PDB file of C-alpha atoms in Angstrom:
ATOM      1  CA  UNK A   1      10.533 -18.411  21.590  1.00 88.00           C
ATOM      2  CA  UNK A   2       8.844 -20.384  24.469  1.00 95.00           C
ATOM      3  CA  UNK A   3      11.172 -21.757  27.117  1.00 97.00           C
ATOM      4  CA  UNK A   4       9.593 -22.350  30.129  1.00 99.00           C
ATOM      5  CA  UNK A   5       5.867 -22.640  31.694  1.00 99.00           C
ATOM      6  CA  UNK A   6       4.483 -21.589  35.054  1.00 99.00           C
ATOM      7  CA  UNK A   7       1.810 -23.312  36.143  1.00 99.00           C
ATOM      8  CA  UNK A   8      -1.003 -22.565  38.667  1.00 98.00           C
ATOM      9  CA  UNK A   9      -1.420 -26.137  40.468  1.00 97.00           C
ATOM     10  CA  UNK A  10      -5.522 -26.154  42.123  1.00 93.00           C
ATOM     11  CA  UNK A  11      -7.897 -25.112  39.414  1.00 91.00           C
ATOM     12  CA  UNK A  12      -5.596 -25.166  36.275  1.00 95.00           C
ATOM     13  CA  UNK A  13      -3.966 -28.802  36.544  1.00 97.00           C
ATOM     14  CA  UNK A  14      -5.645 -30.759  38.652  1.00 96.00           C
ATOM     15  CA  UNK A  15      -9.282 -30.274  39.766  1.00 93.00           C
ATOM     16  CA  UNK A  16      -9.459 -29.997  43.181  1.00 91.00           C
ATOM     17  CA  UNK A  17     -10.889 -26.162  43.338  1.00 82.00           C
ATOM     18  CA  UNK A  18     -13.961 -27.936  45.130  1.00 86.00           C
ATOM     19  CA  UNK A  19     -11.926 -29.178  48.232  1.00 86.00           C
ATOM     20  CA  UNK A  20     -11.067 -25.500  48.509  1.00 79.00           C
ATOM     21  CA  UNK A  21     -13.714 -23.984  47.930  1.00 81.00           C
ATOM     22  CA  UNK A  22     -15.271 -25.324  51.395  1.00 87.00           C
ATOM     23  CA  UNK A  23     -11.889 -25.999  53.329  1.00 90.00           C
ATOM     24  CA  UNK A  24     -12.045 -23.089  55.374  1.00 92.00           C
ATOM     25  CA  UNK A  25     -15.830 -23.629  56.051  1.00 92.00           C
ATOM     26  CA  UNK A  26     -15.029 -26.989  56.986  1.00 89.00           C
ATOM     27  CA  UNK A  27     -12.514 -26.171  59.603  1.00 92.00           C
ATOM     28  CA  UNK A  28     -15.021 -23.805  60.789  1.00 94.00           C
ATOM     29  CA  UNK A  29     -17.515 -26.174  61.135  1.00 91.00           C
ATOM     30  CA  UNK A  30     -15.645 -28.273  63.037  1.00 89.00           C
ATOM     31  CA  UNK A  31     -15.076 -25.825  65.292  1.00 91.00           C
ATOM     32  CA  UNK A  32     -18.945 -25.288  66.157  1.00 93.00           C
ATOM     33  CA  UNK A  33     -18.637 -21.573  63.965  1.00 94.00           C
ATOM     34  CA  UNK A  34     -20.797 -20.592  61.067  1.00 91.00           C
ATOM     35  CA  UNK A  35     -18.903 -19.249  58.125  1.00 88.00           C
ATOM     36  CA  UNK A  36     -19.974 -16.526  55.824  1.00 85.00           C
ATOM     37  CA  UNK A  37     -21.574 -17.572  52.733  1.00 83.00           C
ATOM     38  CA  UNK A  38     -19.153 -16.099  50.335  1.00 86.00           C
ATOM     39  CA  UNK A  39     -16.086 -16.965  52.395  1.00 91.00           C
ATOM     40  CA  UNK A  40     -14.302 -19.633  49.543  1.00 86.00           C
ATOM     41  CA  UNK A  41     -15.040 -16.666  47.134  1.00 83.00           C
ATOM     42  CA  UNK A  42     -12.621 -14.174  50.069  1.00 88.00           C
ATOM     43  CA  UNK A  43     -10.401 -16.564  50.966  1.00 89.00           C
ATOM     44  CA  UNK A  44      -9.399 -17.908  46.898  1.00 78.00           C
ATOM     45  CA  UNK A  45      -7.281 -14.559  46.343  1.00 78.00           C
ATOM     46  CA  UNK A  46      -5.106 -15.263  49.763  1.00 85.00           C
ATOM     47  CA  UNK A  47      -1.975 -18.003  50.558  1.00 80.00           C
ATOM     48  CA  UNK A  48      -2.687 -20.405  53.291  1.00 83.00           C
ATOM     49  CA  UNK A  49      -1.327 -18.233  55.677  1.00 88.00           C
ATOM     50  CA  UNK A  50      -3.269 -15.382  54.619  1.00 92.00           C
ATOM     51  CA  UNK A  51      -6.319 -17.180  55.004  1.00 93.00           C
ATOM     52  CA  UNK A  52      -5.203 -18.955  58.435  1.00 94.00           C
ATOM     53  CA  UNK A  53      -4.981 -14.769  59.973  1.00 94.00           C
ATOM     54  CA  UNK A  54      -7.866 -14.226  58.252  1.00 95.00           C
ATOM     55  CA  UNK A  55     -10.348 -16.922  59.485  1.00 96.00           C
ATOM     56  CA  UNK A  56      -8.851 -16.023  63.637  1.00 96.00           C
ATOM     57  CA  UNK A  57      -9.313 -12.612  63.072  1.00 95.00           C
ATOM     58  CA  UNK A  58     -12.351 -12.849  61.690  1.00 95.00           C
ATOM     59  CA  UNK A  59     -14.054 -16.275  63.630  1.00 96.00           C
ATOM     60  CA  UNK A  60     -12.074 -17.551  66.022  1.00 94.00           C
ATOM     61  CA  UNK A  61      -9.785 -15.017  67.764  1.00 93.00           C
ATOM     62  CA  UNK A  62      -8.804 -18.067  70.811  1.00 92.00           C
ATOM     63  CA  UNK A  63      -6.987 -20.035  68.283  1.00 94.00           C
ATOM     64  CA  UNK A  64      -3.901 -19.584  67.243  1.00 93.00           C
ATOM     65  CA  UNK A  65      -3.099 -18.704  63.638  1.00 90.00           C
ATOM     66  CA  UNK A  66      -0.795 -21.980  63.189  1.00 94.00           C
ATOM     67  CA  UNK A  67      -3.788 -23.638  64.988  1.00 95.00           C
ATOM     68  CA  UNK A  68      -6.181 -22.442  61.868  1.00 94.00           C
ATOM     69  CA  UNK A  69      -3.481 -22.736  59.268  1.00 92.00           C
ATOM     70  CA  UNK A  70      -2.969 -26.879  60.586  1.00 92.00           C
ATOM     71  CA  UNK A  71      -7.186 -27.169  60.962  1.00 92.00           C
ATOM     72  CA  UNK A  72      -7.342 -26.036  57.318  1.00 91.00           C
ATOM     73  CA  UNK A  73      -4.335 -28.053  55.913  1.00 86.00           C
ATOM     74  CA  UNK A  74      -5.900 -31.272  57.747  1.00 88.00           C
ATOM     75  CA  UNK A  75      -9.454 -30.909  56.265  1.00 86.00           C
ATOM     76  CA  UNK A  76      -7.695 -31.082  52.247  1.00 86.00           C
ATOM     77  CA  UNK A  77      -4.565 -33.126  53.281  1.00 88.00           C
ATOM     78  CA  UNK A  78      -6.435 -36.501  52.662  1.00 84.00           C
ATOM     79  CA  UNK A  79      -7.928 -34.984  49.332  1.00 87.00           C
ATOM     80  CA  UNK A  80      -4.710 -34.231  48.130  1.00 94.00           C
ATOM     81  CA  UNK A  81      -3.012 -37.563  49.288  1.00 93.00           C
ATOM     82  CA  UNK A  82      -5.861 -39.862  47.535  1.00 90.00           C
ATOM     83  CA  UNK A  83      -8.333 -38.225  45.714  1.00 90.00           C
ATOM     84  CA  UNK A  84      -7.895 -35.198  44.013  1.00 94.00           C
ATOM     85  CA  UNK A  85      -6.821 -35.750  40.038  1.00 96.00           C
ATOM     86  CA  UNK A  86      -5.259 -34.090  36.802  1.00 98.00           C
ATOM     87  CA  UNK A  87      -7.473 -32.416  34.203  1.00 96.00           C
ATOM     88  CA  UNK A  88      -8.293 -34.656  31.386  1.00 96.00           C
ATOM     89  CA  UNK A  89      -5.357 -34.183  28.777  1.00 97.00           C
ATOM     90  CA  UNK A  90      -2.857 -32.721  31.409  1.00 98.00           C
ATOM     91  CA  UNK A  91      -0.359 -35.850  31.414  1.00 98.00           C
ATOM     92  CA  UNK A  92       0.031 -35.837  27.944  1.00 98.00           C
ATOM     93  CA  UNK A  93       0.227 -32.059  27.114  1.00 98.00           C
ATOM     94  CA  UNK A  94       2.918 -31.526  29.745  1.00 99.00           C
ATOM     95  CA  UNK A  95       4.590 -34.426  27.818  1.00 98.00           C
ATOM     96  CA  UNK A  96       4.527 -33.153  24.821  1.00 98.00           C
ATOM     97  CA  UNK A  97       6.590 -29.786  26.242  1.00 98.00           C
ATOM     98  CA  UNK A  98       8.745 -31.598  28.554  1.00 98.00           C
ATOM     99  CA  UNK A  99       9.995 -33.043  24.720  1.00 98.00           C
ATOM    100  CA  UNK A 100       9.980 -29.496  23.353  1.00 98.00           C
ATOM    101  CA  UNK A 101      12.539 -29.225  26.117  1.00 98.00           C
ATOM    102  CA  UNK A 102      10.159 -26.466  27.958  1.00 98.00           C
ATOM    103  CA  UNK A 103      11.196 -26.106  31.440  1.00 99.00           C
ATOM    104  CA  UNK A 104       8.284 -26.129  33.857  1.00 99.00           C
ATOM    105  CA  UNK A 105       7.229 -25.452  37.938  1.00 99.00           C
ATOM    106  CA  UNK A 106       4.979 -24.950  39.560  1.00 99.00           C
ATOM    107  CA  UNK A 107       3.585 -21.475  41.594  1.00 98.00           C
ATOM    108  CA  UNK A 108       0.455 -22.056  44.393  1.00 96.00           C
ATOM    109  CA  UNK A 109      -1.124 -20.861  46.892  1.00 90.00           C
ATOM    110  CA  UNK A 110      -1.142 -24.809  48.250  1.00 88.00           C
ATOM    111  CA  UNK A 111       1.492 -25.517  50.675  1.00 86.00           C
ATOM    112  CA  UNK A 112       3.959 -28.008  49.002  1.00 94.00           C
ATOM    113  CA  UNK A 113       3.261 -31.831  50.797  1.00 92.00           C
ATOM    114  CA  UNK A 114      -0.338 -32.102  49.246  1.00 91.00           C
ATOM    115  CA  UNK A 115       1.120 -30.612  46.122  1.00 96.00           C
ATOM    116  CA  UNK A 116       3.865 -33.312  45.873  1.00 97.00           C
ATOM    117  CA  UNK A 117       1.905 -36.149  47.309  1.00 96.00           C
ATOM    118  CA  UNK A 118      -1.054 -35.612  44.428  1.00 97.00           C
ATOM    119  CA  UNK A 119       2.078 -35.360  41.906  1.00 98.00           C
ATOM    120  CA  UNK A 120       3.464 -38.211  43.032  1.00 97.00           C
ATOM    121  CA  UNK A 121       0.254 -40.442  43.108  1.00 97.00           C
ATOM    122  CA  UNK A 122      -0.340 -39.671  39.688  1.00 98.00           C
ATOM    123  CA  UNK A 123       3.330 -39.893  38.672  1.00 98.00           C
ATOM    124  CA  UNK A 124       3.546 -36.081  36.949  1.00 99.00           C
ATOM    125  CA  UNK A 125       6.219 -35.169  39.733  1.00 98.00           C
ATOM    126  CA  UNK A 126       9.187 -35.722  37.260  1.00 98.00           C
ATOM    127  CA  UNK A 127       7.547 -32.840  34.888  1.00 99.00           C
ATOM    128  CA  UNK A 128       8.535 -29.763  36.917  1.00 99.00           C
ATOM    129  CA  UNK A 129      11.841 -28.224  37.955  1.00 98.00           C
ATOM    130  CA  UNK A 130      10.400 -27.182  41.564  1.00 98.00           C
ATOM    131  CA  UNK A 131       7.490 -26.324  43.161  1.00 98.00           C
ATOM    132  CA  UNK A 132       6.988 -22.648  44.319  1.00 98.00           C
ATOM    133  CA  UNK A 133       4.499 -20.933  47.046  1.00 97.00           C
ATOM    134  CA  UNK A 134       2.627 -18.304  47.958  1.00 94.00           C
ATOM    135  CA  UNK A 135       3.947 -18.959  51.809  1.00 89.00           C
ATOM    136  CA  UNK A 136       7.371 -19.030  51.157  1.00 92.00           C
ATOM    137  CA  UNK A 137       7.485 -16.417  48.405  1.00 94.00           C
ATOM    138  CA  UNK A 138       5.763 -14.635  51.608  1.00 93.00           C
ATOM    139  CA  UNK A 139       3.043 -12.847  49.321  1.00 94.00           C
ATOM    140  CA  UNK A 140      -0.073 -14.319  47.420  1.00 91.00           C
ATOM    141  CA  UNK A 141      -0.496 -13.575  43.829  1.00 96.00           C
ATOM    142  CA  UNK A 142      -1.940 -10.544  44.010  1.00 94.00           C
ATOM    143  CA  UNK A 143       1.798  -9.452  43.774  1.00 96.00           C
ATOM    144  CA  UNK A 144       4.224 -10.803  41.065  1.00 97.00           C
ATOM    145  CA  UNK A 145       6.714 -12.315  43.071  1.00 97.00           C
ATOM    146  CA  UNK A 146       6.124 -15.952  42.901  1.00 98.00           C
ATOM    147  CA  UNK A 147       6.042 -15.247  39.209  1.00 98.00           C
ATOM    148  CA  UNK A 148       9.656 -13.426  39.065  1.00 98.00           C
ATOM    149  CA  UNK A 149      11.165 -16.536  41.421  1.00 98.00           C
ATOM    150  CA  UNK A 150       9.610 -18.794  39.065  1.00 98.00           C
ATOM    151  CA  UNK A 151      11.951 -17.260  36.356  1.00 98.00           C
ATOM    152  CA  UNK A 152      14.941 -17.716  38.310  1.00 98.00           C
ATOM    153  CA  UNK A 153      13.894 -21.001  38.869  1.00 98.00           C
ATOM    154  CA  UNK A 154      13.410 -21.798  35.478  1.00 98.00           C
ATOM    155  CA  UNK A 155      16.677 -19.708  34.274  1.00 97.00           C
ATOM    156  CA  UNK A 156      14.319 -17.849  31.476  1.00 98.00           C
ATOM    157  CA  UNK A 157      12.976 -14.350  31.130  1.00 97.00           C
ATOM    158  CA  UNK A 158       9.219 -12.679  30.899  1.00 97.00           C
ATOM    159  CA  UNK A 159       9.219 -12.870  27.016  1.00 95.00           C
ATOM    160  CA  UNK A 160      10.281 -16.463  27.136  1.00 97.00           C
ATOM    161  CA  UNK A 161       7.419 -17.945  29.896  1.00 98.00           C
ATOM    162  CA  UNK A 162       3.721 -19.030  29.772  1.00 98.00           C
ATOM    163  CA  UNK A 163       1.711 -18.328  32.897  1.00 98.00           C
ATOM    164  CA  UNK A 164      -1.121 -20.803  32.991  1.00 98.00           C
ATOM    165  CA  UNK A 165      -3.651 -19.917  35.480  1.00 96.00           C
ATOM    166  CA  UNK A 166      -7.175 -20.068  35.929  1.00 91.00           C
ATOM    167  CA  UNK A 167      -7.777 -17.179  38.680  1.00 90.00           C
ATOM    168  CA  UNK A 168      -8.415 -13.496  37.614  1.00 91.00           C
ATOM    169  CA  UNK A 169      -6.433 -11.443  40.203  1.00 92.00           C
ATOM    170  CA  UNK A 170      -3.600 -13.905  39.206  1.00 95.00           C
ATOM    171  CA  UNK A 171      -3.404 -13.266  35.707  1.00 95.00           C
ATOM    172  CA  UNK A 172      -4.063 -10.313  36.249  1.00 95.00           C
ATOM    173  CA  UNK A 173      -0.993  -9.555  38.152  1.00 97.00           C
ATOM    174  CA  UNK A 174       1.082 -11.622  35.777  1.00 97.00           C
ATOM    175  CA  UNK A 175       0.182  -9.500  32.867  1.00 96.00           C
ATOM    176  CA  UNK A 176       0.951  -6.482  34.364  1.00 96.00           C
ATOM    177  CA  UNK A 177       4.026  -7.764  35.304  1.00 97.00           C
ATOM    178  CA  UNK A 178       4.819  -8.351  31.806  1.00 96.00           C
ATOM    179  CA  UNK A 179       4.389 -11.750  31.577  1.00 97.00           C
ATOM    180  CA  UNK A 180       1.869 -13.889  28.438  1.00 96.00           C
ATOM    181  CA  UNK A 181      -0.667 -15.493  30.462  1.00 97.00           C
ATOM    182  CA  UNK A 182      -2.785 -18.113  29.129  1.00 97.00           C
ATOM    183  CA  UNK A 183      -5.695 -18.662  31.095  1.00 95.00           C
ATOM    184  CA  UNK A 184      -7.366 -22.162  31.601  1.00 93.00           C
ATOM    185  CA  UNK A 185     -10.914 -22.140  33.030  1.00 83.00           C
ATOM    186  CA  UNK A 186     -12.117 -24.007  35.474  1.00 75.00           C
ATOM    187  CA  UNK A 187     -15.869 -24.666  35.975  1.00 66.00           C
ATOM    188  CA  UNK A 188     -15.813 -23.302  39.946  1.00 57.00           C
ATOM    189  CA  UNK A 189     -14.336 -20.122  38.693  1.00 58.00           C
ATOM    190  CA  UNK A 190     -17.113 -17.324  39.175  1.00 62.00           C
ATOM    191  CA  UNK A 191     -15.495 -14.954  37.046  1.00 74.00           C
ATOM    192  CA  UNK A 192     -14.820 -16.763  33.790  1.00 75.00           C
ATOM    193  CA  UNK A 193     -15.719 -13.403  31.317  1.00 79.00           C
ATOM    194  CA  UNK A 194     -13.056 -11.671  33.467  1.00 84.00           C
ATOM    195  CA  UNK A 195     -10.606 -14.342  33.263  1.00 84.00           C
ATOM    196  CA  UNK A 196     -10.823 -14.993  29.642  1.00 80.00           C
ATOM    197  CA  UNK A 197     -10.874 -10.983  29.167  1.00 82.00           C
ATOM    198  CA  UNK A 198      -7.267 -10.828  31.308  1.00 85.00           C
ATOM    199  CA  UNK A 199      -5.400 -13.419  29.107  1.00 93.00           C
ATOM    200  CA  UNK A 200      -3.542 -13.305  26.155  1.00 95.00           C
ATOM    201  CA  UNK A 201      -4.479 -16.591  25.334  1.00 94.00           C
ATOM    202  CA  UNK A 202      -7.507 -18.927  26.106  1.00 93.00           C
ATOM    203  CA  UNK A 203      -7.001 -22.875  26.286  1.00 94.00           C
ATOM    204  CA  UNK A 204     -10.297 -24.789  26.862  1.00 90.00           C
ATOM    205  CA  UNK A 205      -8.522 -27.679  27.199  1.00 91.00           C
ATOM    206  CA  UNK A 206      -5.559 -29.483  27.507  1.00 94.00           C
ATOM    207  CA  UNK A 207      -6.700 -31.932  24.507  1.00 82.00           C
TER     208      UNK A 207
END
């Protein structure tokens, strides 16, 4: 029986993969450094802090890794506060388990203002027990352990919980963790075969 729901916020409820997807090129940019051409494709599998060491290892060695992390969080913090929005069909699917009494958070790789702020605006904030991520679990999701604090969270067990997510290497880890994924893809995913291939279940939509 199904008692609780994990859900993967940037990609899988709202659509706001594109502000991502050139955030740390952005930041770069502003800087006066070309990025790699590929680099939202590297830094998608890491946490925000992951990608901050990452892009000064890699760029901009003067700056300091808070100094990338803040340049980053600045270039999608307006995005996030005004713009970004829900899949169609989210509001009222996340409805209809909040009244199967399904217990729900949320696990990202966003750091939790813009994730409350774009919850807020849209007025879904009252859906989810807590919001989980990557940088204080202290590992992205290549390892399961934002998944296994989302169970305490949520006071339920593997057998009971839905993983929604849209990224392979996520799903991924969450099935092999022993967990039911159900993967949601999203049209800036470049592996969608993979990700559909991963999951135990596939929802087009939220409709």
């Amino acid at each position: 029986m199904i008692r609780a729901a994990v859900f993967d916020f940037d990609g899988t409820l709202f659509d706001s993969m594109p502000v991502w997807d050139t955030a740390g090129e952005d930041f770069l940019r502003s800087a006066g450094i070309s990025a790699e051409k590929n680099l939202g494709t590297v830094l998608s599998r890491m946490s925000l802090d992951q990608a901050a060491a990452y892009l000064r290892e890699t760029y901009c060695p003067a700056f300091s890794a808070e100094a990338v992390k803040q340049g980053i969080t600045g270039v999608v913090r307006d995005a996030y506060a005004f713009s970004v929005l829900p899949k169609p069909g989210v509001p009222d699917f996340l409805d209809a388990l909040a009244r199967r009494g399904i217990r729900m958070c949320i696990a990202t790789a966003s750091e939790r203002p813009q994730i409350e702020a774009a919850l807020r605006r849209c007025g879904l904030q009252h859906f989810f027990a807590g919001i989980l991520t990557c940088s204080d679990a202290g590992y992205g999701k290549d390892e399961p352990v934002i998944f296994r604090e989302a169970l305490r969270l949520l006071d339920s067990c593997r057998r009971d919980t839905l993983v929604f997510e849209d990224a392979l290497h996520a799903l991924q880890t969450a099935k092999a963790d022993g967990f039911f994924t159900v993967a949601v893809p999203d049209a800036h995913e470049k592996e969608r075969e993979a990700v559909l291939a991963a999951a135990d279940i596939f929802l087009p939509d939220f409709f």
